[in-house]
Coordinates of C-alpha atoms and ligand atoms in Angstrom, one line a residue:
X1 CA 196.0 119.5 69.3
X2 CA 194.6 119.8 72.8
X3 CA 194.9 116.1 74.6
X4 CA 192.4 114.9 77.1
X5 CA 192.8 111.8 79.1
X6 CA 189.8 110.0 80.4
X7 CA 190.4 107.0 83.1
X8 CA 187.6 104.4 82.6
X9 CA 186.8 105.5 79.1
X10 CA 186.1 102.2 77.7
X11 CA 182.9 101.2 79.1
X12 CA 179.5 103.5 81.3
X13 CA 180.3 107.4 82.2
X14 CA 183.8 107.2 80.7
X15 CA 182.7 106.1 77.3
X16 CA 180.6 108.8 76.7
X17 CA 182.5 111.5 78.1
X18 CA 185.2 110.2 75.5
X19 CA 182.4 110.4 72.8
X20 CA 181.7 114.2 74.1
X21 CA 185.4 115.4 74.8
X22 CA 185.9 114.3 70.9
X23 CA 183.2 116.3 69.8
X24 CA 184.7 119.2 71.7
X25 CA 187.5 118.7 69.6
X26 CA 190.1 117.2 72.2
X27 CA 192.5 114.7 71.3
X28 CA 191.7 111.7 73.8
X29 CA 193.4 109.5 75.1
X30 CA 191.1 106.4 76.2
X31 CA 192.5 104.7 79.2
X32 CA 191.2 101.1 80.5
X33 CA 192.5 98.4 82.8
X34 CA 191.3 94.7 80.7
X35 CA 188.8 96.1 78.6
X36 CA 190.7 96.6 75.3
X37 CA 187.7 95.7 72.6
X38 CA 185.3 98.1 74.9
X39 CA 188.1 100.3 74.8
X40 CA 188.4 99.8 70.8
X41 CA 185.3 100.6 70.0
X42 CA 185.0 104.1 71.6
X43 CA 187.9 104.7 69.4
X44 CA 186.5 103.8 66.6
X45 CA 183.4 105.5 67.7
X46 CA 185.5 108.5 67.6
X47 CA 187.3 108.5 64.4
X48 CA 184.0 107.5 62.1
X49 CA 183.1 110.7 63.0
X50 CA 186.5 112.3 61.9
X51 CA 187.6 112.9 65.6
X52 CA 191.2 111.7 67.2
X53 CA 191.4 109.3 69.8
X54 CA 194.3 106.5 70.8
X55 CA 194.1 103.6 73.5
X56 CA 196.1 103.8 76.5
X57 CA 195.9 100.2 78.9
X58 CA 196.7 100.9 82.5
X59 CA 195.9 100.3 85.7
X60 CA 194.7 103.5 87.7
X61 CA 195.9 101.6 90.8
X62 CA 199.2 100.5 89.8
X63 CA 201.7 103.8 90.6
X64 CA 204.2 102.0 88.4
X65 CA 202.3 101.5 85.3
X66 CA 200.5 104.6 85.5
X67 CA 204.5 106.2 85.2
X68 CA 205.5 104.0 82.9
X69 CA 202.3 104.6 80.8
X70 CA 202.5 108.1 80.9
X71 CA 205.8 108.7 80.3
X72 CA 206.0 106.6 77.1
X73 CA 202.7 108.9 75.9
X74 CA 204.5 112.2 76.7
X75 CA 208.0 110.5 75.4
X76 CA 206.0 110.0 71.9
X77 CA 204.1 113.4 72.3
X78 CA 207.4 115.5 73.6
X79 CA 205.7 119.1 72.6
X80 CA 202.5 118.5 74.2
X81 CA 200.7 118.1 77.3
X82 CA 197.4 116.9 78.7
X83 CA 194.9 119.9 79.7
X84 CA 192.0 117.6 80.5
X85 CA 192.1 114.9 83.1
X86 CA 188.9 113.0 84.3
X87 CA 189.9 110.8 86.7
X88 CA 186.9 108.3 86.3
X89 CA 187.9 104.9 86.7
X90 CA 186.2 102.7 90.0
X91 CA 185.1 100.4 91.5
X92 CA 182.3 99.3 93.4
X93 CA 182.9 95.7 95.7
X94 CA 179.5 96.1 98.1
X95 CA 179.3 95.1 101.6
X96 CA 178.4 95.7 104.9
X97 CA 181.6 96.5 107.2
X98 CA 180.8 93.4 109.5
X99 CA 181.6 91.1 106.7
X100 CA 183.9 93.4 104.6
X101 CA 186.9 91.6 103.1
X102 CA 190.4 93.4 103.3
X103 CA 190.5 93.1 99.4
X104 CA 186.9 94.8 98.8
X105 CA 188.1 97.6 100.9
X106 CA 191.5 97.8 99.9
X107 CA 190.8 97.4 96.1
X108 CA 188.0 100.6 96.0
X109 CA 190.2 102.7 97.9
X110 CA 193.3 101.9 95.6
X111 CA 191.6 102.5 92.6
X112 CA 189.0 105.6 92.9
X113 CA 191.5 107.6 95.5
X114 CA 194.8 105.6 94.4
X115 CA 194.2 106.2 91.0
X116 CA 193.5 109.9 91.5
X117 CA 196.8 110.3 93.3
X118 CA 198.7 108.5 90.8
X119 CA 197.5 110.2 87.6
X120 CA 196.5 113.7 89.0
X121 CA 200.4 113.9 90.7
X122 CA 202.1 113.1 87.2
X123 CA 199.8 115.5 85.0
X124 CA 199.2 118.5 87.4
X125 CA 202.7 119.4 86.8
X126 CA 202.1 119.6 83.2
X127 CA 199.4 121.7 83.6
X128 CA 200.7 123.8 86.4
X129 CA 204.0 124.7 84.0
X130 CA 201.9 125.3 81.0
X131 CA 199.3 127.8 83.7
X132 CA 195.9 125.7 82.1
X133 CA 194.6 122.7 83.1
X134 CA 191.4 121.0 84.0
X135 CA 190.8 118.1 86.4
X136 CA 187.5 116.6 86.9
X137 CA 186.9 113.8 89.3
X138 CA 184.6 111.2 89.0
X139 CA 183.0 111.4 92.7
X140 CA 179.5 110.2 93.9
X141 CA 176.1 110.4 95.9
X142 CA 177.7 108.0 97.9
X143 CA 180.4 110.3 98.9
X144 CA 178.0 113.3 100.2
X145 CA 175.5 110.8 101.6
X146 CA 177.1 107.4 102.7
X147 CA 175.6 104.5 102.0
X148 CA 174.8 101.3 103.4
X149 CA 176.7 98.7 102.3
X150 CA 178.8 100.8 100.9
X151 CA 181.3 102.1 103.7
X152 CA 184.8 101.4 101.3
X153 CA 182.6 103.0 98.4
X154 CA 181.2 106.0 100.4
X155 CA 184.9 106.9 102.2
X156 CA 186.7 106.4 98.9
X157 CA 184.1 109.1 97.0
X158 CA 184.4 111.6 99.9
X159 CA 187.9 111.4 100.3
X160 CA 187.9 112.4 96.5
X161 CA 186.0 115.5 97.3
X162 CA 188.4 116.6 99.9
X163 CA 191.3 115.8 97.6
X164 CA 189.4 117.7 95.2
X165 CA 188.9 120.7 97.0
X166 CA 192.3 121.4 99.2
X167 CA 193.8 120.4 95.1
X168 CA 191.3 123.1 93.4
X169 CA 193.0 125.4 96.0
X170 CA 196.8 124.6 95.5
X171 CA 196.3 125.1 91.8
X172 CA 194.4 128.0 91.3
X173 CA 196.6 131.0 90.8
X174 CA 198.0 128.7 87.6
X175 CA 194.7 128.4 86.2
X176 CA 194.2 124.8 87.0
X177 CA 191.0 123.9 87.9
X178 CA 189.5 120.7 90.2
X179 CA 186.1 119.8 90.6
X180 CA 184.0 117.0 91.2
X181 CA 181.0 115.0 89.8
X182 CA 178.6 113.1 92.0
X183 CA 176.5 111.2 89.8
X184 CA 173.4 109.2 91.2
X185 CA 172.2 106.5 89.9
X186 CA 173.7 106.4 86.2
X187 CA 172.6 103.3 83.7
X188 CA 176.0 101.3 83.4
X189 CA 177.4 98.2 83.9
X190 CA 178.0 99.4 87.5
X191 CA 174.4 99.6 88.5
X192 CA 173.3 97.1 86.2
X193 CA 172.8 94.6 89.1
X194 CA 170.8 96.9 90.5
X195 CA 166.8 97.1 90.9
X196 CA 166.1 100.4 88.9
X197 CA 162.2 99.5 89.2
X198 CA 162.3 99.9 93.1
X199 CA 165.0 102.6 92.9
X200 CA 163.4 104.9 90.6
X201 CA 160.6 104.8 92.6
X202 CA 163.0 107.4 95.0
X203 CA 164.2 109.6 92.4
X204 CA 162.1 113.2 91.4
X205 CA 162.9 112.7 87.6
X206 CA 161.4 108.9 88.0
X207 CA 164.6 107.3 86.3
X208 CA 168.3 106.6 86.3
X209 CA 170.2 109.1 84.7
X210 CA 172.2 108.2 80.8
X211 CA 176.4 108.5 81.0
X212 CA 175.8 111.4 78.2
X213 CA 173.8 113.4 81.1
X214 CA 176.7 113.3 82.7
X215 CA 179.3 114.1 80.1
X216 CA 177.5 117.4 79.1
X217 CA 178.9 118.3 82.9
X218 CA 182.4 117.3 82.0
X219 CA 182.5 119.0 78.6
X220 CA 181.1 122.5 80.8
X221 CA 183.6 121.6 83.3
X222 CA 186.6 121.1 80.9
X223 CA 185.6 124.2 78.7
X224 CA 187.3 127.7 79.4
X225 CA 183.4 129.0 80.1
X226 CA 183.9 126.9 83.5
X227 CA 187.2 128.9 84.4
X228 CA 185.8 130.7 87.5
X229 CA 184.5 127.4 88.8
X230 CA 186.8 125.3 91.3
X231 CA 186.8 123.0 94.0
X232 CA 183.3 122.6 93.3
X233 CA 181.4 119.1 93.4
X234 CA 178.4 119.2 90.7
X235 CA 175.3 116.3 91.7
X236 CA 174.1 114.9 88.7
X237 CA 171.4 112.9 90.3
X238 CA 167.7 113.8 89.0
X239 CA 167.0 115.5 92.1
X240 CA 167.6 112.9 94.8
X241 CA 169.0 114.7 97.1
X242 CA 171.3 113.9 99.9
Ligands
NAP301 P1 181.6 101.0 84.7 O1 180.5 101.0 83.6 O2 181.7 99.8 85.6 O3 183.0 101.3 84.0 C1 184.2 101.3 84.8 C2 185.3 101.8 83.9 O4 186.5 102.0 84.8 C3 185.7 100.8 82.8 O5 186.1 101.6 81.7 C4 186.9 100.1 83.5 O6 187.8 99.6 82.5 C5 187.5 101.2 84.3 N1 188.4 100.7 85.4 C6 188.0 100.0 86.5 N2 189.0 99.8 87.2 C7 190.1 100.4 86.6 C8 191.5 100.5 87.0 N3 192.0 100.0 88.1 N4 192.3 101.2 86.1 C9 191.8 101.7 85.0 N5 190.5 101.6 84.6 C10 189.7 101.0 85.4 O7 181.4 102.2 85.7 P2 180.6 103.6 85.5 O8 179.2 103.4 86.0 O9 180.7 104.1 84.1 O10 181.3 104.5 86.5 C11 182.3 105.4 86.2 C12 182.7 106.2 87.4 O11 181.5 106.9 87.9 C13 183.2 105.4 88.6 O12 184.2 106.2 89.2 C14 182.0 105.3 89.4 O13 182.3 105.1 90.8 C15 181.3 106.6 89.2 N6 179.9 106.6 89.5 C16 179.0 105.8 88.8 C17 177.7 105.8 89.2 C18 176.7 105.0 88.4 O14 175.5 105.0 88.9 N7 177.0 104.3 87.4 C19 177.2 106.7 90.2 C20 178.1 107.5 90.8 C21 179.4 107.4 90.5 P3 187.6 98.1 81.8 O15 186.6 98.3 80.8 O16 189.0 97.8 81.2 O17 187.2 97.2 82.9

């Protein structure tokens, strides 16, 4: 059984790159922070259709928990290891720097470049030991671009790409690969506050893009066909370009 762990998996992108890892035949291993019923139905989303998933509570942010979660998974799977990570759990706390709160910064940066520090640094071992691996990071147009109102968002995102790329380089000769996704705007409950009438208005394809759109990147990512492609960030933005 190959094991795939998605962070985030319960609700937006992370759902349906659960639904798509599944029907890729992966193992995986939905992680969330509160969410469980979210969390419960991709599951059983997943095994109606005869595919394998299991629920794994933790918060991304949380060194501790993410150990303690992890080690009881590999504890109760001692002869296997996860090949796919997708580090997509975040965050987004807008507002302009002026009036920024310690907590709004503190909190994005903890859990989109926290949470990729504390997950990717227990499972690249794993993966570097076995010589396969795939890690795929859940970046952003904010991270190329910056955006206004934004600035914990934006520096969070971008210091994922760097992560992403100096980690793609370290872990190459054992066939691990790193790269990221920068999504645009993506219909979720992240962007659901925001005004998709005026904002379309700015994007070539004339829409905000469906989580699936950007699954079908992870599952390409995550396959062996992707093996020659690392430290690479992939926009997945219907053309609005930075
Ligand atoms: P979403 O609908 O708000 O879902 C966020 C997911 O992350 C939920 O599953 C949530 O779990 C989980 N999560 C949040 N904090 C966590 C933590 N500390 N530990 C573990 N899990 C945590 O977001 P989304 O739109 O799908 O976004 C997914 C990723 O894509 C994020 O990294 C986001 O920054 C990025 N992105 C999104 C867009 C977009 O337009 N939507 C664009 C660019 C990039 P619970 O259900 O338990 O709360």
């Amino acid at each position: 059984m190959k094991y795939a762990l998605v962070t985030g998996g319960s609700r937006g992108i992370g759902r349906a790159v659960c639904i798509a890892l599944a029907e890729e035949g992966y193992s995986v291993i939905i992680n969330y922070v509160s969410n469980k019923d979210a969390a419960q139905e991709v599951k059983d989303i997943i095994e109606s259709k005869g595919q394998s998933a299991e629920l794994l509570a933790f918060n991304v942010a949380d060194a501790q928990a993410v150990e303690e979660a992890l080690n009881s998974w590999q504890e109760q799977h001692p002869e296997d290891y996860i090949s796919v990570l997708v580090n997509n759990a975040g965050i987004r706390m807008d507002n302009v720097l002026v009036f920024m709160q310690d907590n709004q910064w503190n909190d994005v940066i903890n859990t989109t470049l926290g949470g990729f520090y504390n997950v990717t640094k227990y499972l690249v071992k794993y993966m570097m030991t076995k010589r396969y691996g795939r890690i795929i990071n859940m970046a952003s147009l904010s991270g190329l671009k910056g955006l206004p109102g934004q600035t914990n968002y934006s520096a969070a995102k971008a210091a994922l790409i760097g992560a992403t790329k100096a980690l793609a380089q370290e872990v190459a000769p054992r066939k691990v690969t790193v790269n990221a996704i920068a999504p645009g705007f993506i219909a979720s409950d992240m962007t659901k506050d925001l005004d998709e009438k005026a904002l379309k208005s700015m994007i070539p394809v004339g829409r905000f893009g469906k989580p699936e759109e950007v699954a079908a990147v992870v599952t390409f990512l995550a396959s062996e066909k992707a093996s020659y492609i690392t430290g690479e960030v992939i926009s997945v933005n219907g053309g609005l370009y930075t």
